[in-house]
mmCIF file of C-alpha atoms in Angstrom:
data_model
loop_
_atom_site.group_PDB
_atom_site.id
_atom_site.type_symbol
_atom_site.label_atom_id
_atom_site.label_comp_id
_atom_site.label_asym_id
_atom_site.label_seq_id
_atom_site.Cartn_x
_atom_site.Cartn_y
_atom_site.Cartn_z
ATOM 1 C CA MET T 1 34.004 -12.411 -34.712
ATOM 2 C CA ASP T 2 33.436 -9.595 -32.190
ATOM 3 C CA ALA T 3 32.394 -10.649 -28.980
ATOM 4 C CA ALA T 4 29.089 -9.678 -29.515
ATOM 5 C CA GLN T 5 28.609 -11.877 -32.063
ATOM 6 C CA GLN T 6 29.671 -14.206 -30.283
ATOM 7 C CA GLU T 7 27.400 -14.041 -27.661
ATOM 8 C CA ALA T 8 25.129 -14.506 -29.744
ATOM 9 C CA THR T 9 26.294 -17.350 -31.469
ATOM 10 C CA ALA T 10 25.989 -18.787 -28.074
ATOM 11 C CA ARG T 11 23.216 -17.473 -27.187
ATOM 12 C CA ALA T 12 21.341 -19.160 -30.324
ATOM 13 C CA ARG T 13 23.127 -22.736 -29.866
ATOM 14 C CA GLU T 14 21.907 -22.074 -25.763
ATOM 15 C CA LEU T 15 18.194 -22.003 -28.038
ATOM 16 C CA GLN T 16 18.916 -24.754 -30.049
ATOM 17 C CA ARG T 17 20.151 -26.830 -26.799
ATOM 18 C CA ASN T 18 16.494 -26.804 -24.844
ATOM 19 C CA TRP T 19 14.653 -26.818 -27.820
ATOM 20 C CA TYR T 20 16.713 -29.584 -30.136
ATOM 21 C CA GLY T 21 18.601 -31.987 -27.135
ATOM 22 C CA GLU T 22 21.406 -30.245 -29.595
ATOM 23 C CA PRO T 23 23.165 -27.254 -30.986
ATOM 24 C CA LEU T 24 21.412 -28.368 -34.481
ATOM 25 C CA GLY T 25 25.376 -27.494 -36.407
ATOM 26 C CA ALA T 26 26.263 -30.978 -33.964
ATOM 27 C CA LEU T 27 22.357 -32.712 -34.957
ATOM 28 C CA PHE T 28 22.798 -31.931 -38.613
ATOM 29 C CA ARG T 29 26.626 -32.674 -39.192
ATOM 30 C CA LYS T 30 25.607 -36.421 -37.437
ATOM 31 C CA LEU T 31 22.472 -36.627 -40.189
ATOM 32 C CA ILE T 32 25.227 -35.635 -42.993
ATOM 33 C CA ASP T 33 27.888 -38.831 -41.496
ATOM 34 C CA ASP T 34 25.907 -41.318 -40.715
ATOM 35 C CA LEU T 35 23.632 -40.727 -44.066
ATOM 36 C CA GLY T 36 25.932 -40.084 -46.374
ATOM 37 C CA LEU T 37 25.055 -36.444 -47.245
ATOM 38 C CA ASN T 38 26.267 -33.780 -48.020
ATOM 39 C CA GLN T 39 24.970 -29.472 -46.614
ATOM 40 C CA ALA T 40 23.113 -29.063 -50.198
ATOM 41 C CA ARG T 41 21.789 -32.354 -50.389
ATOM 42 C CA LEU T 42 20.075 -32.053 -46.310
ATOM 43 C CA ALA T 43 19.239 -28.969 -47.523
ATOM 44 C CA GLY T 44 17.197 -30.067 -50.523
ATOM 45 C CA VAL T 45 15.669 -32.950 -47.971
ATOM 46 C CA LEU T 46 15.051 -30.823 -45.574
ATOM 47 C CA GLY T 47 13.310 -28.296 -47.530
ATOM 48 C CA LEU T 48 15.876 -25.613 -46.101
ATOM 49 C CA SER T 49 18.039 -23.022 -48.904
ATOM 50 C CA ALA T 50 21.550 -23.807 -48.657
ATOM 51 C CA PRO T 51 21.952 -20.834 -47.006
ATOM 52 C CA MET T 52 18.946 -21.506 -44.216
ATOM 53 C CA LEU T 53 20.750 -24.795 -43.102
ATOM 54 C CA SER T 54 24.186 -23.221 -43.260
ATOM 55 C CA GLN T 55 22.576 -19.933 -40.660
ATOM 56 C CA LEU T 56 21.368 -22.710 -38.203
ATOM 57 C CA MET T 57 24.138 -24.857 -38.184
ATOM 58 C CA SER T 58 26.454 -21.709 -37.372
ATOM 59 C CA GLY T 59 24.334 -20.603 -34.447
ATOM 60 C CA GLN T 60 23.275 -17.723 -36.782
ATOM 61 C CA ARG T 61 19.992 -18.604 -36.914
ATOM 62 C CA ALA T 62 18.112 -20.794 -33.511
ATOM 63 C CA LYS T 63 15.183 -22.367 -34.145
ATOM 64 C CA ILE T 64 13.845 -23.684 -37.066
ATOM 65 C CA GLY T 65 10.579 -21.390 -38.065
ATOM 66 C CA ASN T 66 8.833 -24.752 -40.158
ATOM 67 C CA PRO T 67 7.270 -27.267 -38.144
ATOM 68 C CA ALA T 68 7.263 -29.902 -41.535
ATOM 69 C CA VAL T 69 10.789 -28.953 -41.211
ATOM 70 C CA VAL T 70 11.450 -30.292 -37.498
ATOM 71 C CA GLN T 71 9.136 -33.257 -37.997
ATOM 72 C CA ARG T 72 11.811 -33.740 -41.761
ATOM 73 C CA VAL T 73 14.379 -33.612 -39.425
ATOM 74 C CA GLN T 74 13.027 -35.662 -36.514
ATOM 75 C CA LEU T 75 12.085 -38.728 -39.624
ATOM 76 C CA LEU T 76 15.717 -39.016 -40.775
ATOM 77 C CA GLN T 77 17.051 -38.867 -37.360
ATOM 78 C CA ASP T 78 14.650 -41.661 -36.583
ATOM 79 C CA LEU T 79 15.883 -42.813 -41.029
ATOM 80 C CA ALA T 80 19.882 -42.836 -39.220
ATOM 81 C CA GLY T 81 19.443 -44.980 -36.235
ATOM 82 C CA GLN T 82 17.579 -47.499 -38.033
ATOM 83 C CA VAL T 83 20.821 -47.635 -41.045
ATOM 84 C CA ALA T 84 23.026 -47.557 -38.101
ATOM 85 C CA ASP T 85 21.769 -50.678 -36.562
ATOM 86 C CA GLY T 86 21.761 -52.120 -39.935
ATOM 87 C CA SER T 87 18.238 -52.656 -40.048
ATOM 88 C CA VAL T 88 17.568 -50.516 -43.285
ATOM 89 C CA SER T 89 20.340 -50.705 -45.907
ATOM 90 C CA ALA T 90 21.880 -47.719 -48.170
ATOM 91 C CA ALA T 91 19.864 -48.387 -50.856
ATOM 92 C CA GLU T 92 16.433 -48.361 -48.367
ATOM 93 C CA ALA T 93 17.663 -45.058 -47.022
ATOM 94 C CA ALA T 94 18.121 -43.557 -50.167
ATOM 95 C CA GLU T 95 14.048 -44.461 -51.287
ATOM 96 C CA ARG T 96 13.139 -43.301 -47.703
ATOM 97 C CA MET T 97 15.038 -39.815 -48.136
ATOM 98 C CA GLU T 98 13.111 -39.108 -51.431
ATOM 99 C CA GLU T 99 9.556 -40.078 -48.764
ATOM 100 C CA ILE T 100 10.973 -37.511 -46.700
ATOM 101 C CA LYS T 101 11.905 -34.649 -48.622
ATOM 102 C CA LYS T 102 8.007 -35.198 -50.312
ATOM 103 C CA SER T 103 6.665 -35.445 -46.990
ATOM 104 C CA GLN T 104 4.148 -32.242 -45.238
ATOM 105 C CA GLY T 105 4.539 -33.123 -42.213
ATOM 106 C CA GLY T 106 1.254 -34.269 -40.485
ATOM 107 C CA SER T 107 0.019 -34.914 -37.163
ATOM 108 C CA VAL T 108 2.103 -34.785 -34.411
ATOM 109 C CA LEU T 109 1.732 -38.303 -33.433
ATOM 110 C CA SER T 110 1.678 -39.879 -36.970
ATOM 111 C CA ASN T 111 2.526 -43.004 -36.969
ATOM 112 C CA THR T 112 4.228 -44.272 -40.464
ATOM 113 C CA THR T 113 6.439 -46.635 -42.388
ATOM 114 C CA GLN T 114 9.281 -44.527 -41.317
ATOM 115 C CA THR T 115 8.065 -44.152 -37.818
ATOM 116 C CA THR T 116 6.933 -47.668 -36.991
ATOM 117 C CA SER T 117 9.575 -50.987 -36.481
ATOM 118 C CA GLY T 118 9.570 -53.635 -38.019
ATOM 119 C CA SER T 119 6.086 -55.077 -36.272
ATOM 120 C CA GLY T 120 4.319 -51.774 -36.744
ATOM 121 C CA ALA T 121 4.076 -50.675 -33.603
ATOM 122 C CA PRO T 122 5.854 -47.012 -33.287
ATOM 123 C CA THR T 123 9.489 -47.462 -31.472
ATOM 124 C CA VAL T 124 9.745 -45.833 -28.311
ATOM 125 C CA ARG T 125 12.544 -43.343 -30.330
ATOM 126 C CA ARG T 126 9.924 -42.073 -31.991
ATOM 127 C CA VAL T 127 7.066 -41.656 -30.015
ATOM 128 C CA VAL T 128 9.494 -39.751 -27.261
ATOM 129 C CA ARG T 129 10.362 -38.007 -29.763
ATOM 130 C CA GLU T 130 7.320 -36.944 -30.579
ATOM 131 C CA ILE T 131 6.404 -36.167 -27.945
ATOM 132 C CA GLN T 132 9.033 -33.767 -26.723
ATOM 133 C CA SER T 133 8.691 -32.024 -30.461
ATOM 134 C CA LEU T 134 4.526 -31.312 -29.127
ATOM 135 C CA LEU T 135 5.450 -30.390 -25.524
ATOM 136 C CA ARG T 136 8.993 -27.520 -27.080
ATOM 137 C CA SER T 137 6.545 -26.550 -30.215
ATOM 138 C CA VAL T 138 4.662 -24.375 -27.308
ATOM 139 C CA ALA T 139 6.950 -23.844 -24.598
ATOM 140 C CA ALA T 140 10.493 -23.717 -24.086
ATOM 141 C CA ALA T 141 12.639 -26.117 -21.704
ATOM 142 C CA GLY T 142 12.642 -23.837 -18.933
ATOM 143 C CA ASP T 143 8.837 -23.424 -18.827
ATOM 144 C CA ILE T 144 8.915 -27.195 -18.852
ATOM 145 C CA ILE T 145 10.505 -26.625 -16.224
ATOM 146 C CA ASP T 146 8.849 -23.720 -14.594
ATOM 147 C CA ALA T 147 5.870 -25.696 -15.279
ATOM 148 C CA ALA T 148 6.646 -28.763 -13.712
ATOM 149 C CA ASP T 149 7.930 -27.139 -10.742
ATOM 150 C CA THR T 150 4.920 -24.881 -9.834
ATOM 151 C CA LEU T 151 2.978 -28.970 -10.133
ATOM 152 C CA ALA T 152 5.251 -31.208 -8.169
ATOM 153 C CA PRO T 153 3.210 -30.722 -5.020
ATOM 154 C CA THR T 154 0.003 -31.622 -6.023
ATOM 155 C CA HIS T 155 0.632 -34.100 -8.832
ATOM 156 C CA PRO T 156 4.320 -35.611 -9.348
ATOM 157 C CA GLU T 157 4.107 -37.641 -12.213
ATOM 158 C CA LEU T 158 3.093 -35.434 -13.638
ATOM 159 C CA ALA T 159 5.290 -32.665 -13.159
ATOM 160 C CA GLU T 160 8.016 -35.489 -13.825
ATOM 161 C CA PHE T 161 7.229 -36.163 -16.967
ATOM 162 C CA LEU T 162 7.605 -33.011 -17.847
ATOM 163 C CA ARG T 163 10.923 -32.793 -16.610
ATOM 164 C CA VAL T 164 11.425 -35.640 -18.116
ATOM 165 C CA TYR T 165 10.088 -35.862 -21.568
ATOM 166 C CA GLY T 166 9.597 -32.014 -22.552
ATOM 167 C CA ALA T 167 13.071 -30.631 -20.870
ATOM 168 C CA GLY T 168 15.213 -33.426 -21.072
ATOM 169 C CA ARG T 169 17.210 -35.086 -23.880
ATOM 170 C CA THR T 170 15.498 -37.861 -25.822
ATOM 171 C CA SER T 171 18.549 -40.991 -24.891
ATOM 172 C CA ASP T 172 17.137 -39.526 -21.249
ATOM 173 C CA ALA T 173 13.493 -40.414 -21.797
ATOM 174 C CA VAL T 174 14.018 -43.009 -23.860
ATOM 175 C CA THR T 175 15.478 -44.961 -20.551
ATOM 176 C CA HIS T 176 13.037 -43.555 -18.486
ATOM 177 C CA TYR T 177 10.453 -45.284 -20.191
ATOM 178 C CA GLN T 178 11.933 -48.838 -20.804
ATOM 179 C CA SER T 179 12.484 -48.372 -17.318
ATOM 180 C CA HIS T 180 8.447 -47.442 -15.667
ATOM 181 C CA GLN T 181 8.098 -50.391 -18.099
ATOM 182 C CA SER T 182 9.228 -53.415 -16.537
#
């Protein structure tokens, strides 16, 4: 790979970090490991071609163009968390992946069985991810930070919200939410 290609790949990965919280290669590898998939199966569940998944993972392509695919990624991340904490078995995970594969995307703040806790309420992590997805679908992280800076003098709470939920990492936003619930 020549210097120009390396630079383009580095830029794509940085954009991915801004848009999705981390480079898609790392995100997809976690899903593959956590859910016991291979790249072809992951591509199928997401509704991507194998070459497109490969381009996203390698940084040859920066953005997932289809919002339904982004939503499927989020659903798979939630499912991987449920598998990791033992609340979903491997067999249930396989069934849920088939449901996710068939999903067409939906409202940004959907309340389906994949997005809820045992009580039927949306999980904090899921709501945070949906807020992030909504904000990031209309602006890049840098633009969100610029908007927060503009709003800070007159609307400090809104500015903080934009920084944490629009441009921050999911784990930081969940922690922020939980610390403000006490």
